[in-house]
Each structure stands twice: as C-alpha cells, then as structure tokens.
Amino acid sequence: MAELLAAGPSGVAGAVARAMERSAPGSGASWYGGDHTDFRGGVFLREVVGVQVVVQEGGTAVPEAMTGLPPRPGGFTGRDRETEDLLRALDPDGAQSAAAPVASVSGLGGIGKTALAVETAHLARERGWFPGGILFIDLHGYDREPVTADRSLRTLLHALGIPPEHMPTTTDERAALYRSTLAVRAGERGGMLVLADNASSAEQVRPLLPGDFRHRVLVTSRDRLPQLGARLLPLDELGTREAYELLDRALRIADPHDGRVGDDPGTTGRLASLCGHLPLALQIAAALLAADPGKPVRELVAELAEAHDRLDQLDDGERSVRAAFELSYRRLPPEQARLLRLLALAPGPEVSDEVVAALVSADRPPVRDQHALARAHLVERGRTRGWWRLHDLVRVFGAGVVARAEGDAARARVLRHYLERARAADARLKPRTEDDEGTGPFRSREEALAWFDAERAGLVAAVQWATDRQLAADAVRLAGALGEYLDWRRRFDDSVTVCGAVCAAARRAGDEAAEAAAWNRTGTALRGNRRLREAYDAHRRAHDLYDALGHDNGRAMALSNLGAILGDVGQVDDAVDAFRLALGLFRRTGDRHSEAGVWNNLALILRKSGRVDEALDALRSALGLYRETGDRPREGRARHNYAVALNARGRTAEAVTACLDSLDICEEFEDWHGAARTLYALGLVHETAGDAERARVRMTQAADAYERAGSPKEAEQARRAARLTGPAPTGTPAPGAPPDRTADSGPPGPRPPGVPGNAGP
C-alpha cells in the first residue's frame, strides 16, 4: 500500500503490478496485490458475500464492499422486455456489452429506473457474471448538492478497501488509483459491475469508468447522457396490463387477501390512467389504498379525477410525484423552465414546432431547448419529427407552476396563430374562381387538408378555451374556420365538441345570432352520428332563434336541416314542405349556393318516395347551381345522387356516366368517403345491367375506399355485398348500400319520439 501511494498518479499501475508479484508467508493466505488477502484454497462453512476484511500494513482492518446493492425492489413487475435488454447490455460475454461496456437507463423521474437497475444487477449476480463484486453508489444528481467526482471516488475507493488515511488528495490521483484497483480486482477475481444511480451529467459518471474492459458500468439518470458512448436504454411508462399487475401485487404484498384491483378491473384501468402509468404514482396510489383497506378503488379514482391539482393527491407522506418532478425542474436553466411551463398549456395531446414557436412568442421553435428537455425526459418526441408531447402528470406539474399572466398571454398567442392558419386553410377548401387563387401559406387544397389533419386535436382543444372570457372571441372565430373541414372529414364527434363550446360562449355573451349558428351546426353533426332526436331539437332551437332575429337565411338553413331529419324518419310530406319553405327563403335572400344544397336534399326524399322524375328535375337544378357557384366537391356529391336516380329510372348507361363523373371529382378533392359511396353505386348500376362481375369489382373497390376513409363498418357491408352479388332471378332486390351519414341513408328508420309532424315555423 505504501508503494502504491508513493508511486503517484503516473506510476500507480506499475506499482500495482509489482505488488502483485509479492507474497507473504502464512498458512492458507497470502498477500496479493498489496491490499487484498488471497483465500483461494481456503475452506468456508457458508456463502461469503457482502464484506471482505482486508488486513493492511500495521494490522488495521478495513471493510471491503463485495456488493453494496440495495435490496431487491419488492413487487417489481412489468419490465420483462426492458430487463432482458439490460441483461444483454451487461452480459460479460455478449458482443453488445463488449462494444459498449457502459449501459445507461434513462427516463422521467418516478419511471422506475433504479428499480430496474437494481433488479437487473441482482439477476446478473445470480448468473455469476461479476465475480469481482458489485459496487453501488447514489450520485444524488438532482439534489441541491449532487455528489462530486471527488466524493464519489473516495466512497468507491473506501468500498474497495482503501482506508481514509491512505486516500490520495486530488481527484486525478483518486481516479488513477480507482482504475488501477479495479484492474487488480479483474486479474484476481474477475469483472465487477459499478452501478452509478441517479446521475445528472456525464461529468459525474466519467471518472467512475474503469479502464479494464472486463468491468461493466450501469448508470441511471433522468437525462439520456449520450456523451458517455453508452448503450442507451430509455424507459417509458408502464402499459395498461403492467400497471394493473403493479397495483395488484403491491396491495397483495400488504394483504394477500386484498382483491380490490381484481374486483374492479375497469376502475383500476381508470386509476392507472390517472396515474399516467408512472410506477411512482402507481405505488403511491397502492400505498394510499393499503393504508385504508375499506376504501374502494372507485373512491380514489373520484378523488384524483375531481382534484384541482392531481399531484396533491399523489403523495403518501414519504413519496410525492410533485417532489420527484420538482427535482428535475429546479435544475433547468430559465429558458428551458419557461418552455416546459408553456408546453404544459399547449392544446391537444401533441404539439407541433409551429405551435411551440407561438407559445414562446418566437419566429422559430427553440430547438435547442426542446432537445434539452427531451434528453431530460421532461418532453417526449411525438408521433413524427417536429412534434412533441408531455407525460400527463408532467403537464399537470407544468400547468401548476406557470403564472396566470404568462399562461394567458401564451394561450392568446396560440389562438391567434391557429386562427390565421385555419382561415387560410379553410379558404383553400371552399369554392373559388380562377381569379381568386389566393397567395396564402397553403399552395393547394391537399396542403390545407394535411395541415388540418395534423393539427386537428389541438384545434378542437383550443376552441374549448372559449370558456375563458378573454379568449372567447378568437376561440369562436376559430370554430367557424373549422366547420368546412370537420364536415368534409366527417369528424362529427369533434363537430359536436366544437359547437358545444361555441354555444356556451355565445349564450354567455348574449350573442343570439352566433348561438343560432352554433345550434344549427350542432344539429348537423348530431345527425351525422345518427343522434336524430338530439339533432332535431338542435335545429329547432336554431330555427326559433333565427326567427326571433328575423334572419331569413338562417331560418332557411335550419328548415333545410329539419327537412333532412324528417326525411330520415319517413315523414316525407313534412320533409318536402320544409324544403319548399327553405327554397323560398333562399331565393328571397339570393343565396344560390345554399339553394343548391336544398335541391340536392329534396331530391333524395323524392327519389326514396318513388317520385323519381321530380328527383331528377331537382338534381338538375342543384347541379346547375353548383356549377354556377363553382362548388366542385358538392357537385360531385350531387352527381352521385343523380346517378342513383337515373339507375332507379332504368337509364343505366347515363347512370354509369354520372357515377364516373362523380368519381373523378371525389378523387380530385380526396373525398374518399364520397368515392366509396360512388363506387358502391356504380356496382349497383352494373348489377342492374346484369353485369355481376363488374358489380363485384366495383363493390370490392368501394370497400377499400371505405377503409381509406376510416369507415370500417361500411367497408365490411360493401365486402358482404360483393360476396352476395351474382346473377339473380328477376325481381330480386339488389343488396342495400352501406348507410350514408350525409346524404341518402337507405330505408327510413324509426321516427324519433316526440318529433312533430310539421317542420315549418
């Protein structure tokens, strides 16, 4: 030992090598390497693990930590795949670990990194992988005073048998002695595993890396630490099944007869969701339940769901999710901390780079700060590049630390950004003349639809900010810019949500015109979801509000929509009367485009009631008005209805031509649902003409188009019809078309209870 210390940093390795050649007399034991006693050949009465007593010069006994591992985590579950990945990374004989002798487990605070690392280290020891022993050190990387390299080296050297009085004085000297001692250990007994828990930076870990390839290092951190050249193993939240198992196992450890989790699996799934599938939160929830054996799971779920701040509830007195996140948050530089706070306010489950830029009031997203938060696992990458998301509980934490003024300003900026972009995209979806091409941010209809598709969840969530009086005006305007898109993509649930927010805001503001328009749109969306009773009531409320305001155009729209519902439930005469009233009002106001829509809807009712020639006349009026107003997409839908009416009249050749014209328009405007309906109609036309093979082909194509449009039930109906299509005896009815939600919906359904027979005012 004296020789080692005297050698200095540059001569330590040589001194160790010389010391290894020495031996001392004695029976069954020898000095080996200067600081270890060789017990090879000795007889032991039981397994020896944990501590070896090293006798140094002068006779002082120093404990040496063969394994300082914490106990195995109780109730560890749900990490089978991750455990296997980590074992492969540590396997001394594996090619993966040889290429990267350092493995780094990273993840959000409370995600279970230490539990995984400790469990895997125990499994590795059971396999006999590290005969030299296992060293464990908690670096407290996120505490106010993280463990320095100097302190960590002193701790590990002491665990390896170096007494305090022989400890080198500088960090470099300690690092050299640490590496040399590990080299000796590798030669004597084999490789060691060094488990460095809770590191916050590569600088904390780098001095602990052995120089000998036979050793392995396992690091846990809330940051990814790519600078170490390590095998990186990011840890995500648990899946639903794994979260369920963790809760059940934790409760049964406390009481083997506690079956609350198994007794109510649905509520347990809700509990796991409220805990964000975060192991720490789940363990706290289990502890809260274990402390109150009579408490049903649903009661804890209600407490979490109704809490103003969910993190207040996820605290069992010793562990706290908020405290875990606070450790990470307070280490962030100011700009990163601000970004995290503002990201917590973002609408929708994911946020795009362009919305991030709006949140922070910048022309470009703060890319470096975003990536830094991602490395710290406080932000996660979204479904594609340029998109980001926050864990549910991190979002709750971030929203809890943002100042009200800061948050209000950020949400206002997002609304303004969304409104500007949505209006530009909406303009691309609506009919335009050749002289009105525009020069906005979207060069084509396809680009506008793609932007709407990508941002849809955030847009719908932002409209719900209409509950805030300061944001209500822009939120309502944004809702208006979404109407055409949501209708085109048949997002009826989203439409109901958007219109509900607008109705509430308009009622609160006393704006009856805006409320009437919102009720009208609500009814259309409800009809799309076949909620006919609710749809009728919504349109009736819109009609009454418009009537009180003397708003003829609004009354006409409501009457047309009431007529469509009355037709759905078989009240043909009342439906026709409502459409005739609407036509008169639209002619009075000069709204030619809306008049075309009424002619189209009237034609559907007339055809279904057997008045085919009248239906064809109505459709010719609709087609002429759509061409006049330049609405090609709706012209395509009207051509589909025209083809169906022609086929009903026995004019199959003209029906085929009308179908093909409609199909061209649908494909031009990516109306895949319209294309599916038209392909199906084309199949029926071919079947009427006796061409069963072409009918089957078209119906099969219709099924594929329905799948593309996100309508699996209608796709299956089309496939079933294709299988049934074939030569049939005269008078056998053709298979019915899949139900359509915006046009011809097949045979009339039951009348909603309480629907009056007169649609007029």
JSON list of N, CA, C and O in Angstrom, two decimals, residues 118-159:
[
{"chain": "A", "resi": 118, "resn": "VAL", "atom": "N", "xyz": [-31.47, -2.11, -10.18]},
{"chain": "A", "resi": 118, "resn": "VAL", "atom": "CA", "xyz": [-31.16, -2.96, -9.02]},
{"chain": "A", "resi": 118, "resn": "VAL", "atom": "C", "xyz": [-31.63, -4.38, -9.28]},
{"chain": "A", "resi": 118, "resn": "VAL", "atom": "O", "xyz": [-30.91, -5.36, -9.00]},
{"chain": "A", "resi": 119, "resn": "GLU", "atom": "N", "xyz": [-32.83, -4.54, -9.81]},
{"chain": "A", "resi": 119, "resn": "GLU", "atom": "CA", "xyz": [-33.34, -5.89, -10.11]},
{"chain": "A", "resi": 119, "resn": "GLU", "atom": "C", "xyz": [-32.43, -6.59, -11.11]},
{"chain": "A", "resi": 119, "resn": "GLU", "atom": "O", "xyz": [-32.09, -7.77, -10.95]},
{"chain": "A", "resi": 120, "resn": "THR", "atom": "N", "xyz": [-32.02, -5.88, -12.16]},
{"chain": "A", "resi": 120, "resn": "THR", "atom": "CA", "xyz": [-31.15, -6.49, -13.17]},
{"chain": "A", "resi": 120, "resn": "THR", "atom": "C", "xyz": [-29.79, -6.82, -12.59]},
{"chain": "A", "resi": 120, "resn": "THR", "atom": "O", "xyz": [-29.20, -7.87, -12.92]},
{"chain": "A", "resi": 121, "resn": "ALA", "atom": "N", "xyz": [-29.26, -5.98, -11.71]},
{"chain": "A", "resi": 121, "resn": "ALA", "atom": "CA", "xyz": [-27.97, -6.28, -11.07]},
{"chain": "A", "resi": 121, "resn": "ALA", "atom": "C", "xyz": [-28.05, -7.54, -10.23]},
{"chain": "A", "resi": 121, "resn": "ALA", "atom": "O", "xyz": [-27.13, -8.37, -10.22]},
{"chain": "A", "resi": 122, "resn": "HIS", "atom": "N", "xyz": [-29.15, -7.72, -9.50]},
{"chain": "A", "resi": 122, "resn": "HIS", "atom": "CA", "xyz": [-29.33, -8.94, -8.73]},
{"chain": "A", "resi": 122, "resn": "HIS", "atom": "C", "xyz": [-29.39, -10.17, -9.64]},
{"chain": "A", "resi": 122, "resn": "HIS", "atom": "O", "xyz": [-28.80, -11.21, -9.34]},
{"chain": "A", "resi": 123, "resn": "LEU", "atom": "N", "xyz": [-30.09, -10.05, -10.75]},
{"chain": "A", "resi": 123, "resn": "LEU", "atom": "CA", "xyz": [-30.16, -11.17, -11.70]},
{"chain": "A", "resi": 123, "resn": "LEU", "atom": "C", "xyz": [-28.79, -11.48, -12.27]},
{"chain": "A", "resi": 123, "resn": "LEU", "atom": "O", "xyz": [-28.41, -12.65, -12.44]},
{"chain": "A", "resi": 124, "resn": "ALA", "atom": "N", "xyz": [-28.01, -10.43, -12.57]},
{"chain": "A", "resi": 124, "resn": "ALA", "atom": "CA", "xyz": [-26.66, -10.63, -13.10]},
{"chain": "A", "resi": 124, "resn": "ALA", "atom": "C", "xyz": [-25.79, -11.35, -12.08]},
{"chain": "A", "resi": 124, "resn": "ALA", "atom": "O", "xyz": [-25.01, -12.25, -12.43]},
{"chain": "A", "resi": 125, "resn": "ARG", "atom": "N", "xyz": [-25.90, -10.96, -10.82]},
{"chain": "A", "resi": 125, "resn": "ARG", "atom": "CA", "xyz": [-25.11, -11.63, -9.79]},
{"chain": "A", "resi": 125, "resn": "ARG", "atom": "C", "xyz": [-25.51, -13.10, -9.66]},
{"chain": "A", "resi": 125, "resn": "ARG", "atom": "O", "xyz": [-24.65, -13.98, -9.50]},
{"chain": "A", "resi": 126, "resn": "GLU", "atom": "N", "xyz": [-26.82, -13.38, -9.75]},
{"chain": "A", "resi": 126, "resn": "GLU", "atom": "CA", "xyz": [-27.28, -14.76, -9.68]},
{"chain": "A", "resi": 126, "resn": "GLU", "atom": "C", "xyz": [-26.71, -15.61, -10.81]},
{"chain": "A", "resi": 126, "resn": "GLU", "atom": "O", "xyz": [-26.51, -16.81, -10.65]},
{"chain": "A", "resi": 127, "resn": "ARG", "atom": "N", "xyz": [-26.45, -14.99, -11.95]},
{"chain": "A", "resi": 127, "resn": "ARG", "atom": "CA", "xyz": [-25.87, -15.70, -13.09]},
{"chain": "A", "resi": 127, "resn": "ARG", "atom": "C", "xyz": [-24.35, -15.82, -12.97]},
{"chain": "A", "resi": 127, "resn": "ARG", "atom": "O", "xyz": [-23.71, -16.40, -13.85]},
{"chain": "A", "resi": 128, "resn": "GLY", "atom": "N", "xyz": [-23.80, -15.25, -11.92]},
{"chain": "A", "resi": 128, "resn": "GLY", "atom": "CA", "xyz": [-22.36, -15.35, -11.71]},
{"chain": "A", "resi": 128, "resn": "GLY", "atom": "C", "xyz": [-21.54, -14.51, -12.64]},
{"chain": "A", "resi": 128, "resn": "GLY", "atom": "O", "xyz": [-20.36, -14.78, -12.88]},
{"chain": "A", "resi": 129, "resn": "TRP", "atom": "N", "xyz": [-22.13, -13.41, -13.12]},
{"chain": "A", "resi": 129, "resn": "TRP", "atom": "CA", "xyz": [-21.45, -12.61, -14.14]},
{"chain": "A", "resi": 129, "resn": "TRP", "atom": "C", "xyz": [-20.34, -11.74, -13.59]},
{"chain": "A", "resi": 129, "resn": "TRP", "atom": "O", "xyz": [-19.39, -11.44, -14.30]},
{"chain": "A", "resi": 130, "resn": "PHE", "atom": "N", "xyz": [-20.45, -11.30, -12.36]},
{"chain": "A", "resi": 130, "resn": "PHE", "atom": "CA", "xyz": [-19.47, -10.35, -11.84]},
{"chain": "A", "resi": 130, "resn": "PHE", "atom": "C", "xyz": [-18.83, -10.89, -10.56]},
{"chain": "A", "resi": 130, "resn": "PHE", "atom": "O", "xyz": [-19.17, -10.45, -9.45]},
{"chain": "A", "resi": 131, "resn": "PRO", "atom": "N", "xyz": [-17.92, -11.84, -10.72]},
{"chain": "A", "resi": 131, "resn": "PRO", "atom": "CA", "xyz": [-17.29, -12.45, -9.54]},
{"chain": "A", "resi": 131, "resn": "PRO", "atom": "C", "xyz": [-16.46, -11.46, -8.74]},
{"chain": "A", "resi": 131, "resn": "PRO", "atom": "O", "xyz": [-16.20, -11.69, -7.55]},
{"chain": "A", "resi": 132, "resn": "GLY", "atom": "N", "xyz": [-16.02, -10.37, -9.38]},
{"chain": "A", "resi": 132, "resn": "GLY", "atom": "CA", "xyz": [-15.25, -9.38, -8.65]},
{"chain": "A", "resi": 132, "resn": "GLY", "atom": "C", "xyz": [-16.08, -8.54, -7.69]},
{"chain": "A", "resi": 132, "resn": "GLY", "atom": "O", "xyz": [-15.52, -7.84, -6.83]},
{"chain": "A", "resi": 133, "resn": "GLY", "atom": "N", "xyz": [-17.42, -8.61, -7.81]},
{"chain": "A", "resi": 133, "resn": "GLY", "atom": "CA", "xyz": [-18.29, -7.87, -6.90]},
{"chain": "A", "resi": 133, "resn": "GLY", "atom": "C", "xyz": [-19.08, -6.80, -7.62]},
{"chain": "A", "resi": 133, "resn": "GLY", "atom": "O", "xyz": [-18.91, -6.54, -8.82]},
{"chain": "A", "resi": 134, "resn": "ILE", "atom": "N", "xyz": [-19.96, -6.16, -6.89]},
{"chain": "A", "resi": 134, "resn": "ILE", "atom": "CA", "xyz": [-20.81, -5.10, -7.42]},
{"chain": "A", "resi": 134, "resn": "ILE", "atom": "C", "xyz": [-20.71, -3.89, -6.50]},
{"chain": "A", "resi": 134, "resn": "ILE", "atom": "O", "xyz": [-20.89, -4.01, -5.28]},
{"chain": "A", "resi": 135, "resn": "LEU", "atom": "N", "xyz": [-20.40, -2.76, -7.08]},
{"chain": "A", "resi": 135, "resn": "LEU", "atom": "CA", "xyz": [-20.33, -1.50, -6.34]},
{"chain": "A", "resi": 135, "resn": "LEU", "atom": "C", "xyz": [-21.57, -0.66, -6.67]},
{"chain": "A", "resi": 135, "resn": "LEU", "atom": "O", "xyz": [-21.95, -0.54, -7.83]},
{"chain": "A", "resi": 136, "resn": "PHE", "atom": "N", "xyz": [-22.18, -0.12, -5.66]},
{"chain": "A", "resi": 136, "resn": "PHE", "atom": "CA", "xyz": [-23.37, 0.73, -5.85]},
{"chain": "A", "resi": 136, "resn": "PHE", "atom": "C", "xyz": [-23.11, 2.09, -5.22]},
{"chain": "A", "resi": 136, "resn": "PHE", "atom": "O", "xyz": [-22.61, 2.17, -4.11]},
{"chain": "A", "resi": 137, "resn": "ILE", "atom": "N", "xyz": [-23.45, 3.16, -5.97]},
{"chain": "A", "resi": 137, "resn": "ILE", "atom": "CA", "xyz": [-23.32, 4.49, -5.40]},
{"chain": "A", "resi": 137, "resn": "ILE", "atom": "C", "xyz": [-24.45, 5.36, -5.91]},
{"chain": "A", "resi": 137, "resn": "ILE", "atom": "O", "xyz": [-24.79, 5.34, -7.11]},
{"chain": "A", "resi": 138, "resn": "ASP", "atom": "N", "xyz": [-25.10, 6.09, -5.01]},
{"chain": "A", "resi": 138, "resn": "ASP", "atom": "CA", "xyz": [-26.14, 7.04, -5.36]},
{"chain": "A", "resi": 138, "resn": "ASP", "atom": "C", "xyz": [-25.49, 8.41, -5.52]},
{"chain": "A", "resi": 138, "resn": "ASP", "atom": "O", "xyz": [-24.97, 8.98, -4.56]},
{"chain": "A", "resi": 139, "resn": "LEU", "atom": "N", "xyz": [-25.53, 8.94, -6.73]},
{"chain": "A", "resi": 139, "resn": "LEU", "atom": "CA", "xyz": [-24.86, 10.20, -7.02]},
{"chain": "A", "resi": 139, "resn": "LEU", "atom": "C", "xyz": [-25.73, 11.42, -6.69]},
{"chain": "A", "resi": 139, "resn": "LEU", "atom": "O", "xyz": [-25.24, 12.55, -6.81]},
{"chain": "A", "resi": 140, "resn": "HIS", "atom": "N", "xyz": [-26.97, 11.21, -6.30]},
{"chain": "A", "resi": 140, "resn": "HIS", "atom": "CA", "xyz": [-27.85, 12.31, -5.89]},
{"chain": "A", "resi": 140, "resn": "HIS", "atom": "C", "xyz": [-27.79, 13.47, -6.90]},
{"chain": "A", "resi": 140, "resn": "HIS", "atom": "O", "xyz": [-27.72, 14.64, -6.53]},
{"chain": "A", "resi": 141, "resn": "GLY", "atom": "N", "xyz": [-27.82, 13.09, -8.18]},
{"chain": "A", "resi": 141, "resn": "GLY", "atom": "CA", "xyz": [-27.59, 14.08, -9.23]},
{"chain": "A", "resi": 141, "resn": "GLY", "atom": "C", "xyz": [-28.59, 15.22, -9.28]},
{"chain": "A", "resi": 141, "resn": "GLY", "atom": "O", "xyz": [-28.27, 16.27, -9.83]},
{"chain": "A", "resi": 142, "resn": "TYR", "atom": "N", "xyz": [-29.78, 15.02, -8.73]},
{"chain": "A", "resi": 142, "resn": "TYR", "atom": "CA", "xyz": [-30.80, 16.06, -8.83]},
{"chain": "A", "resi": 142, "resn": "TYR", "atom": "C", "xyz": [-31.10, 16.71, -7.48]},
{"chain": "A", "resi": 142, "resn": "TYR", "atom": "O", "xyz": [-32.04, 17.49, -7.37]},
{"chain": "A", "resi": 143, "resn": "ASP", "atom": "N", "xyz": [-30.30, 16.38, -6.49]},
{"chain": "A", "resi": 143, "resn": "ASP", "atom": "CA", "xyz": [-30.40, 17.07, -5.21]},
{"chain": "A", "resi": 143, "resn": "ASP", "atom": "C", "xyz": [-29.76, 18.46, -5.33]},
{"chain": "A", "resi": 143, "resn": "ASP", "atom": "O", "xyz": [-29.09, 18.77, -6.32]},
{"chain": "A", "resi": 144, "resn": "ARG", "atom": "N", "xyz": [-29.93, 19.25, -4.30]},
{"chain": "A", "resi": 144, "resn": "ARG", "atom": "CA", "xyz": [-29.33, 20.59, -4.34]},
{"chain": "A", "resi": 144, "resn": "ARG", "atom": "C", "xyz": [-27.81, 20.53, -4.39]},
{"chain": "A", "resi": 144, "resn": "ARG", "atom": "O", "xyz": [-27.15, 21.41, -4.93]},
{"chain": "A", "resi": 145, "resn": "GLU", "atom": "N", "xyz": [-27.24, 19.49, -3.78]},
{"chain": "A", "resi": 145, "resn": "GLU", "atom": "CA", "xyz": [-25.78, 19.32, -3.80]},
{"chain": "A", "resi": 145, "resn": "GLU", "atom": "C", "xyz": [-25.45, 17.92, -4.32]},
{"chain": "A", "resi": 145, "resn": "GLU", "atom": "O", "xyz": [-25.29, 16.98, -3.54]},
{"chain": "A", "resi": 146, "resn": "PRO", "atom": "N", "xyz": [-25.37, 17.75, -5.63]},
{"chain": "A", "resi": 146, "resn": "PRO", "atom": "CA", "xyz": [-25.02, 16.44, -6.18]},
{"chain": "A", "resi": 146, "resn": "PRO", "atom": "C", "xyz": [-23.66, 15.97, -5.70]},
{"chain": "A", "resi": 146, "resn": "PRO", "atom": "O", "xyz": [-22.78, 16.78, -5.35]},
{"chain": "A", "resi": 147, "resn": "VAL", "atom": "N", "xyz": [-23.46, 14.67, -5.70]},
{"chain": "A", "resi": 147, "resn": "VAL", "atom": "CA", "xyz": [-22.17, 14.10, -5.29]},
{"chain": "A", "resi": 147, "resn": "VAL", "atom": "C", "xyz": [-21.12, 14.46, -6.35]},
{"chain": "A", "resi": 147, "resn": "VAL", "atom": "O", "xyz": [-21.31, 14.23, -7.53]},
{"chain": "A", "resi": 148, "resn": "THR", "atom": "N", "xyz": [-20.04, 15.03, -5.91]},
{"chain": "A", "resi": 148, "resn": "THR", "atom": "CA", "xyz": [-18.97, 15.40, -6.83]},
{"chain": "A", "resi": 148, "resn": "THR", "atom": "C", "xyz": [-18.15, 14.17, -7.20]},
{"chain": "A", "resi": 148, "resn": "THR", "atom": "O", "xyz": [-18.21, 13.13, -6.53]},
{"chain": "A", "resi": 149, "resn": "ALA", "atom": "N", "xyz": [-17.35, 14.30, -8.26]},
{"chain": "A", "resi": 149, "resn": "ALA", "atom": "CA", "xyz": [-16.46, 13.21, -8.66]},
{"chain": "A", "resi": 149, "resn": "ALA", "atom": "C", "xyz": [-15.47, 12.87, -7.54]},
{"chain": "A", "resi": 149, "resn": "ALA", "atom": "O", "xyz": [-15.18, 11.70, -7.28]},
{"chain": "A", "resi": 150, "resn": "ASP", "atom": "N", "xyz": [-15.00, 13.89, -6.87]},
{"chain": "A", "resi": 150, "resn": "ASP", "atom": "CA", "xyz": [-14.05, 13.66, -5.77]},
{"chain": "A", "resi": 150, "resn": "ASP", "atom": "C", "xyz": [-14.67, 12.81, -4.66]},
{"chain": "A", "resi": 150, "resn": "ASP", "atom": "O", "xyz": [-14.08, 11.83, -4.19]},
{"chain": "A", "resi": 151, "resn": "ARG", "atom": "N", "xyz": [-15.91, 13.16, -4.28]},
{"chain": "A", "resi": 151, "resn": "ARG", "atom": "CA", "xyz": [-16.57, 12.41, -3.21]},
{"chain": "A", "resi": 151, "resn": "ARG", "atom": "C", "xyz": [-16.94, 11.01, -3.66]},
{"chain": "A", "resi": 151, "resn": "ARG", "atom": "O", "xyz": [-16.82, 10.04, -2.89]},
{"chain": "A", "resi": 152, "resn": "SER", "atom": "N", "xyz": [-17.41, 10.85, -4.90]},
{"chain": "A", "resi": 152, "resn": "SER", "atom": "CA", "xyz": [-17.80, 9.52, -5.35]},
{"chain": "A", "resi": 152, "resn": "SER", "atom": "C", "xyz": [-16.60, 8.59, -5.44]},
{"chain": "A", "resi": 152, "resn": "SER", "atom": "O", "xyz": [-16.67, 7.41, -5.07]},
{"chain": "A", "resi": 153, "resn": "LEU", "atom": "N", "xyz": [-15.46, 9.11, -5.91]},
{"chain": "A", "resi": 153, "resn": "LEU", "atom": "CA", "xyz": [-14.25, 8.28, -5.97]},
{"chain": "A", "resi": 153, "resn": "LEU", "atom": "C", "xyz": [-13.79, 7.88, -4.58]},
{"chain": "A", "resi": 153, "resn": "LEU", "atom": "O", "xyz": [-13.38, 6.74, -4.35]},
{"chain": "A", "resi": 154, "resn": "ARG", "atom": "N", "xyz": [-13.86, 8.81, -3.64]},
{"chain": "A", "resi": 154, "resn": "ARG", "atom": "CA", "xyz": [-13.46, 8.48, -2.27]},
{"chain": "A", "resi": 154, "resn": "ARG", "atom": "C", "xyz": [-14.35, 7.39, -1.71]},
{"chain": "A", "resi": 154, "resn": "ARG", "atom": "O", "xyz": [-13.88, 6.44, -1.06]},
{"chain": "A", "resi": 155, "resn": "THR", "atom": "N", "xyz": [-15.68, 7.48, -1.98]},
{"chain": "A", "resi": 155, "resn": "THR", "atom": "CA", "xyz": [-16.61, 6.47, -1.49]},
{"chain": "A", "resi": 155, "resn": "THR", "atom": "C", "xyz": [-16.31, 5.10, -2.09]},
{"chain": "A", "resi": 155, "resn": "THR", "atom": "O", "xyz": [-16.28, 4.08, -1.38]},
{"chain": "A", "resi": 156, "resn": "LEU", "atom": "N", "xyz": [-16.09, 5.05, -3.40]},
{"chain": "A", "resi": 156, "resn": "LEU", "atom": "CA", "xyz": [-15.84, 3.77, -4.06]},
{"chain": "A", "resi": 156, "resn": "LEU", "atom": "C", "xyz": [-14.49, 3.19, -3.65]},
{"chain": "A", "resi": 156, "resn": "LEU", "atom": "O", "xyz": [-14.35, 1.97, -3.47]},
{"chain": "A", "resi": 157, "resn": "LEU", "atom": "N", "xyz": [-13.48, 4.03, -3.52]},
{"chain": "A", "resi": 157, "resn": "LEU", "atom": "CA", "xyz": [-12.17, 3.53, -3.08]},
{"chain": "A", "resi": 157, "resn": "LEU", "atom": "C", "xyz": [-12.26, 2.95, -1.67]},
{"chain": "A", "resi": 157, "resn": "LEU", "atom": "O", "xyz": [-11.65, 1.92, -1.36]},
{"chain": "A", "resi": 158, "resn": "HIS", "atom": "N", "xyz": [-13.02, 3.62, -0.81]},
{"chain": "A", "resi": 158, "resn": "HIS", "atom": "CA", "xyz": [-13.19, 3.08, 0.55]},
{"chain": "A", "resi": 158, "resn": "HIS", "atom": "C", "xyz": [-13.89, 1.73, 0.48]},
{"chain": "A", "resi": 158, "resn": "HIS", "atom": "O", "xyz": [-13.53, 0.79, 1.20]},
{"chain": "A", "resi": 159, "resn": "ALA", "atom": "N", "xyz": [-14.91, 1.61, -0.41]},
{"chain": "A", "resi": 159, "resn": "ALA", "atom": "CA", "xyz": [-15.59, 0.33, -0.57]},
{"chain": "A", "resi": 159, "resn": "ALA", "atom": "C", "xyz": [-14.67, -0.74, -1.10]},
{"chain": "A", "resi": 159, "resn": "ALA", "atom": "O", "xyz": [-14.84, -1.94, -0.81]}
]
